[in-house]
XYZ file of N, CA, C and O in Angstrom:
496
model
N 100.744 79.880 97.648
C 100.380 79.037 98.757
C 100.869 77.617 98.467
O 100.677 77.058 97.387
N 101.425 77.146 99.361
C 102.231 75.417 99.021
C 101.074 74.741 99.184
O 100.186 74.921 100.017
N 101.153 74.028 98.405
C 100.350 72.177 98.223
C 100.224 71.633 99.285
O 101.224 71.177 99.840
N 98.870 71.522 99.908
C 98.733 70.577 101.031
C 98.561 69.145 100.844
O 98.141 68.760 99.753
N 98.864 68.195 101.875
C 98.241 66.516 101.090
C 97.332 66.408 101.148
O 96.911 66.952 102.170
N 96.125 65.673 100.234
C 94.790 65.733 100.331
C 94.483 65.185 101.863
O 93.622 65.865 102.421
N 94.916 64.290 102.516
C 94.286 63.963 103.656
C 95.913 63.514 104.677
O 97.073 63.235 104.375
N 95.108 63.664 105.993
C 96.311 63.687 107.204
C 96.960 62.108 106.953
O 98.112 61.846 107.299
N 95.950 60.980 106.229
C 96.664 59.767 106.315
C 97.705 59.822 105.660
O 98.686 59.324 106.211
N 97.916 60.468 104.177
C 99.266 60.611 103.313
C 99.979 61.469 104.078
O 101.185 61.363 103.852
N 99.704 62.277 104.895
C 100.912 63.019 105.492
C 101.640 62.040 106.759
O 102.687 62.163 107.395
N 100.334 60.837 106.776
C 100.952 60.209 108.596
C 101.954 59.003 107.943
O 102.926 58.509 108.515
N 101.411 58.638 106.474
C 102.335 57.866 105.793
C 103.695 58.249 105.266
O 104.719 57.688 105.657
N 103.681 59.364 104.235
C 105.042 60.288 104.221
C 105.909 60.115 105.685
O 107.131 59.967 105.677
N 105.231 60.148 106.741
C 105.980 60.302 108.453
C 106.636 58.837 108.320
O 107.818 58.580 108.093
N 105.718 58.067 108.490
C 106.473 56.736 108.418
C 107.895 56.229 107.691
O 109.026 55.794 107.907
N 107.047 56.586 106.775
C 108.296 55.948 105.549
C 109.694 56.749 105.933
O 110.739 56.153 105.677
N 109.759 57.800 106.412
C 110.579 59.079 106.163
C 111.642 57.959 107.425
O 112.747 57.445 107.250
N 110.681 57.918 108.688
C 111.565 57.360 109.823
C 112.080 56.059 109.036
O 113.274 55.811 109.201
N 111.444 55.296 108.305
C 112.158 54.318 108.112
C 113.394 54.467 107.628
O 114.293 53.638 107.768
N 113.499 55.715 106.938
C 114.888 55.873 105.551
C 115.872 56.400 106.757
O 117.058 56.246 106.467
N 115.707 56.823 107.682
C 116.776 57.307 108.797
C 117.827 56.470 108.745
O 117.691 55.266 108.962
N 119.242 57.151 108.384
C 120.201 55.804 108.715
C 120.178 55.824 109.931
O 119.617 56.565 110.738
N 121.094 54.600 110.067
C 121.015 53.582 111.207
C 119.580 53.726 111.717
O 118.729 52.855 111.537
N 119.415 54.598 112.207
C 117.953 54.472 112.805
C 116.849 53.617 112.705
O 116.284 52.868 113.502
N 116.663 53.944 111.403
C 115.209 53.170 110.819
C 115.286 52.183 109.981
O 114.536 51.808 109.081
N 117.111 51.487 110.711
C 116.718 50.358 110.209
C 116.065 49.143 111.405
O 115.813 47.980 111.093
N 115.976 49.412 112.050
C 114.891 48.914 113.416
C 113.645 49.018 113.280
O 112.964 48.043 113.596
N 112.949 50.306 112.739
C 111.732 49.883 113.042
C 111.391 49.544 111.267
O 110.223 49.550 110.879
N 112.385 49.303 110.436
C 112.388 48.678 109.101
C 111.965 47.012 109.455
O 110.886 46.528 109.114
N 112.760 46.451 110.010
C 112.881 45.136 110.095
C 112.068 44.901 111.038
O 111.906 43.682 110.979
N 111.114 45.518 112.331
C 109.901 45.257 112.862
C 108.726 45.095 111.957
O 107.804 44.340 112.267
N 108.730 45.715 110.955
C 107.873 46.309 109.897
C 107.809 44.602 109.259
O 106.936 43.765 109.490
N 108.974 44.466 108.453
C 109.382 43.299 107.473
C 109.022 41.800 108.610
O 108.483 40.762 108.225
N 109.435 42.050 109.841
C 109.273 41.056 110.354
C 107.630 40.290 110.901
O 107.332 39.098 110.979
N 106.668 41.728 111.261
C 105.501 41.464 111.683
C 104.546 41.195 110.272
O 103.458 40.641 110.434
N 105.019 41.641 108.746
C 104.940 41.216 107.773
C 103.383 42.102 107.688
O 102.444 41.506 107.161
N 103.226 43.095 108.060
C 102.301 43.763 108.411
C 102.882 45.652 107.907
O 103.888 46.305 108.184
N 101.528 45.967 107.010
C 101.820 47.446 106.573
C 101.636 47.300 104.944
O 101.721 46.220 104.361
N 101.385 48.492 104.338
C 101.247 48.708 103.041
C 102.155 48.385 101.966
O 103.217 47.936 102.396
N 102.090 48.461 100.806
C 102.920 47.539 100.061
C 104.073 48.674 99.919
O 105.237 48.272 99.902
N 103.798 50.193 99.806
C 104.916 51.172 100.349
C 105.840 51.085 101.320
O 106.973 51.561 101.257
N 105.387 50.498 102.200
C 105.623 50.432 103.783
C 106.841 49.376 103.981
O 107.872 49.551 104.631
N 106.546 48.538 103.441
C 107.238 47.019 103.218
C 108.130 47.146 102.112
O 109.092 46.386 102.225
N 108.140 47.926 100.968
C 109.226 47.822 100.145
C 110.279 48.959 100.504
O 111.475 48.716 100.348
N 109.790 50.401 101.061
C 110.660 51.545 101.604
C 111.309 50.605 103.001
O 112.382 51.103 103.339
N 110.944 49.452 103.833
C 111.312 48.494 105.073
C 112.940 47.789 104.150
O 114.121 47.790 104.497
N 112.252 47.276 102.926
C 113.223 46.286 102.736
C 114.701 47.032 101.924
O 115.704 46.358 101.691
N 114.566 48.786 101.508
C 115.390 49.264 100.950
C 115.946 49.633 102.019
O 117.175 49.690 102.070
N 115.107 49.986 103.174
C 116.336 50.211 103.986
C 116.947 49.509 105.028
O 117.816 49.703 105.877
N 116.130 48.557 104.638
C 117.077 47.712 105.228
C 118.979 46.883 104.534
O 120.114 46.636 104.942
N 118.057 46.784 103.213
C 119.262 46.644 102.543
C 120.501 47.379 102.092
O 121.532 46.917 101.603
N 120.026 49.165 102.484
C 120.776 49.663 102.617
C 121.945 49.910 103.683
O 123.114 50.297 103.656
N 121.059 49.503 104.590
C 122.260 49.424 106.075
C 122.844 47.952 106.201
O 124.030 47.827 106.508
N 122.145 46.962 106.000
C 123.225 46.247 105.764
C 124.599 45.762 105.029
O 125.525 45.009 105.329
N 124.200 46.713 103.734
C 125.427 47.063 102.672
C 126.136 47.476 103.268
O 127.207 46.885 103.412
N 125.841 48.909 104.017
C 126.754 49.937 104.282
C 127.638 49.134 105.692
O 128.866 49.213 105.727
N 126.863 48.380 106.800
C 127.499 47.614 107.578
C 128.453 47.019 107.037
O 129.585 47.463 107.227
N 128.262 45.862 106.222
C 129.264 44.930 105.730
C 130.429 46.152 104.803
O 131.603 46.159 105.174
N 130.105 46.885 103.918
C 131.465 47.560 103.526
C 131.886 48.041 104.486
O 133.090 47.788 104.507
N 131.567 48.686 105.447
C 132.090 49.515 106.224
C 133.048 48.846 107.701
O 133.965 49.384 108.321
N 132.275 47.251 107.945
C 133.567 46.062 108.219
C 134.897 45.868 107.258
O 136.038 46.223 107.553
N 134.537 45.312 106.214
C 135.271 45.182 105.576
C 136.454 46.100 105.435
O 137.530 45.624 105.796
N 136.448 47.530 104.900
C 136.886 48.421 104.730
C 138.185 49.006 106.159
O 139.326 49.467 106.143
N 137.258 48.671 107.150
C 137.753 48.805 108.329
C 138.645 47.995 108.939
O 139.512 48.413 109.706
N 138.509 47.013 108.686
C 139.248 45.310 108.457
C 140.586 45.068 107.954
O 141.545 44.534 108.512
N 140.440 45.680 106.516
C 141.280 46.363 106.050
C 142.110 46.940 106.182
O 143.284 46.591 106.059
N 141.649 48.067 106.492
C 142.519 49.454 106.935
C 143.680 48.891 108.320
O 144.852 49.202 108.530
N 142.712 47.929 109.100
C 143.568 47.809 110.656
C 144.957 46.795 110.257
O 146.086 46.885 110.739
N 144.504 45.902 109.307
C 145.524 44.928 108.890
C 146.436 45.512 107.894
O 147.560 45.527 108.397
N 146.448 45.876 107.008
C 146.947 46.431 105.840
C 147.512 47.689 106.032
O 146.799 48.691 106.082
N 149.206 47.758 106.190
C 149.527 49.196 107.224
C 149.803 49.817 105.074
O 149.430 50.958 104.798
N 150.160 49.302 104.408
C 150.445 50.375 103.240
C 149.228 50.595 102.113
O 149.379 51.214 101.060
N 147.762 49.839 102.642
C 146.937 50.400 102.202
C 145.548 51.080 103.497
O 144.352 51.037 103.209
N 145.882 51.442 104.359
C 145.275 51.809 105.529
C 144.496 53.089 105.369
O 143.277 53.072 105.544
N 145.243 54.396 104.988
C 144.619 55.182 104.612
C 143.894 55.317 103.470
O 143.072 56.213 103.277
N 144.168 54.479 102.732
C 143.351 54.346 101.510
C 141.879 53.921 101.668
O 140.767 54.295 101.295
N 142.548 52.762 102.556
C 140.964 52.642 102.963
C 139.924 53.148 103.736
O 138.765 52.793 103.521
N 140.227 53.971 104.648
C 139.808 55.019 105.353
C 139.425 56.174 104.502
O 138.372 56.728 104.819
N 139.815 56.455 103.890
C 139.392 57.572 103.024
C 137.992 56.599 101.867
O 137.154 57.167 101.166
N 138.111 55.584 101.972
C 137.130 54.858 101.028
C 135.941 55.090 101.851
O 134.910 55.719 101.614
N 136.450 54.231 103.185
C 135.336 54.243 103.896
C 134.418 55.635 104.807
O 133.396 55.660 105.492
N 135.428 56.678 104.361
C 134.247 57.743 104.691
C 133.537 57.946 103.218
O 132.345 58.234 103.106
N 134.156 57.814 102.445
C 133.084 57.943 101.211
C 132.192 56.935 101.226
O 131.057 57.407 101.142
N 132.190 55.837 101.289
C 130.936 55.077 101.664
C 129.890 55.295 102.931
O 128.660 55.308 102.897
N 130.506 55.411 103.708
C 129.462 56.305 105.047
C 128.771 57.239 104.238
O 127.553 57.188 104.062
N 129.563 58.142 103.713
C 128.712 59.941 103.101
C 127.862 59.513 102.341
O 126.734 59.984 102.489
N 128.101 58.342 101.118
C 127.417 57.543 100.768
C 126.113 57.050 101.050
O 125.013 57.241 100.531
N 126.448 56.484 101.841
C 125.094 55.835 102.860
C 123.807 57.307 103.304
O 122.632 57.457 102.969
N 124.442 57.892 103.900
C 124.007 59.102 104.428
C 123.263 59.856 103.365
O 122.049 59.949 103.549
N 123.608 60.237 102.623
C 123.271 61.050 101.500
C 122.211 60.755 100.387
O 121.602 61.581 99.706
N 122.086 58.702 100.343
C 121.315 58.163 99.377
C 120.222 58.119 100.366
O 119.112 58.347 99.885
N 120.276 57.836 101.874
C 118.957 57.914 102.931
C 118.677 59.598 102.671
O 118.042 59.875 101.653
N 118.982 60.358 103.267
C 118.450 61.561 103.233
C 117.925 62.142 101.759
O 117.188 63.127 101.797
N 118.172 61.738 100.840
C 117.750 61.864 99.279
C 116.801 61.214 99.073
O 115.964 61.582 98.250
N 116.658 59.867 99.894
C 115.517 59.169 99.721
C 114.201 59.935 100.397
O 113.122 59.976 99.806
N 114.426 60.570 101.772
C 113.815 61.031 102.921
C 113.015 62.031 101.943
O 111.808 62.031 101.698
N 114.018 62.879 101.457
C 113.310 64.307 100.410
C 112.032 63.223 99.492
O 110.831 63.070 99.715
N 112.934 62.625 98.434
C 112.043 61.774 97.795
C 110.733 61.234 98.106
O 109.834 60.987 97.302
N 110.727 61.093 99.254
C 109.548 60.270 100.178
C 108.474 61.733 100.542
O 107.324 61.899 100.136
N 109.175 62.530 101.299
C 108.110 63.837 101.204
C 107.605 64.319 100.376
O 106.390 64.514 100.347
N 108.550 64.696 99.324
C 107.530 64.699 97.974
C 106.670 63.926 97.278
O 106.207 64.119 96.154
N 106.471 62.942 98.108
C 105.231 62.033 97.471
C 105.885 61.208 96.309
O 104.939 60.882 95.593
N 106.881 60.783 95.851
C 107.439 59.870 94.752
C 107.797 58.912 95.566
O 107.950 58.755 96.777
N 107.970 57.831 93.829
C 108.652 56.751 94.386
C 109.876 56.539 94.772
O 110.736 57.142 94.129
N 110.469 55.387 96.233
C 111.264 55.784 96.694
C 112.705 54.825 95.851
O 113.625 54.349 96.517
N 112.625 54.707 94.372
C 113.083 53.422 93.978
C 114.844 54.135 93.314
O 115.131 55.144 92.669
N 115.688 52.964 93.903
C 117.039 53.030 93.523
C 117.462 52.432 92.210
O 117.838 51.279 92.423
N 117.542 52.708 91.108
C 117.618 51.858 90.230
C 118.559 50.631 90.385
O 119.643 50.975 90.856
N 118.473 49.441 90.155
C 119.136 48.532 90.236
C 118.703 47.899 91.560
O 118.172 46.788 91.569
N 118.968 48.731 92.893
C 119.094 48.613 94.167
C 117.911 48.041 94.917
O 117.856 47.504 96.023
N 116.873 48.333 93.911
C 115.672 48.568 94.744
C 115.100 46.412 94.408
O 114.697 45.442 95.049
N 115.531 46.862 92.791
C 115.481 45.151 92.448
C 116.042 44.053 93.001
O 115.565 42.918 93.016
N 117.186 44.463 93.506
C 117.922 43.433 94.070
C 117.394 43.159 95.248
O 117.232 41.968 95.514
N 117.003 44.174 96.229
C 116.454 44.151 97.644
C 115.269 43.538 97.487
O 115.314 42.483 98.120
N 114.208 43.680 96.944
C 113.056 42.632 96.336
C 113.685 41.045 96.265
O 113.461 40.294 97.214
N 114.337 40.656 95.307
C 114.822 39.488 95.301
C 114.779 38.970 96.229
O 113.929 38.195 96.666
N 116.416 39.622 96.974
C 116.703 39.219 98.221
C 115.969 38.777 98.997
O 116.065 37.706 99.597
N 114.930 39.790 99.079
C 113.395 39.398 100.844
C 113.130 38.227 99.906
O 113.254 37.125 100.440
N 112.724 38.239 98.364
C 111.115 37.228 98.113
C 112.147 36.159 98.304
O 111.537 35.147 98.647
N 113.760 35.864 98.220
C 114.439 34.416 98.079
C 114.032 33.926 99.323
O 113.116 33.139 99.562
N 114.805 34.473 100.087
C 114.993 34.435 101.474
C 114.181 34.271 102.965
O 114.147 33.490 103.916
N 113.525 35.592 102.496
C 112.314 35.610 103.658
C 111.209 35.353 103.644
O 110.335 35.558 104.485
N 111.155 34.532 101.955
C 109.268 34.470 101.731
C 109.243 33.298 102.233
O 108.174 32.699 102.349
């Protein structure tokens, strides 16, 4: 018989967090979250990873693209970069998503520190 969560609030929280890790998606109701400065200290740090994750993946994925349109003898190169950074993107959210259902922490090594920084420089 599988493991139930002790109570419907950890399962309504698991829900949350999960939408937040949605790429593109949840990085909207990430930054509603970060912005109303309101929600659990889970809530607010899974907000600010993903947020920082889509904005990474935005800016490489300009860049890259930028690139590719200007640069005719490195064009495909970069196109081929930049779907690996998309799959990228995709793959570290949905890994996170698993991560998050299973009840662990949702932390990137390195990634997760820097995104901390970032909010406490910036947005505190």
């Amino acid at each position: 018989m599988p493991d139930l969560p002790a109570s419907s609030s950890s399962a309504s929280s698991c829900a949350y967090l999960a939408w937040y890790l949605l790429p593109i998606i949840g990085f909207f109701p990430s930054l509603w979250t970060l912005y109303r400065r309101q929600g659990s200290t889970e809530q607010l740090a899974t907000s600010r990873i993903s947020i920082t994750l889509a904005i990474s993946w935005l800016l490489g994925y300009l860049f890259l693209a930028t690139g590719a349109a200007n640069l005719d003898f490195l064009s495909v190169r970069l196109l081929i970069l930049n779907s690996f950074l998309t799959s990228g993107y995709f793959l570290i959210s949905f890994w996170l998503i698993i991560v998050t259902i299973r009840g662990k922490s949702q932390r990137i090594p390195g990634f997760s520190r820097i995104a901390q920084e970032i909010f406490d420089k910036y947005l505190s």
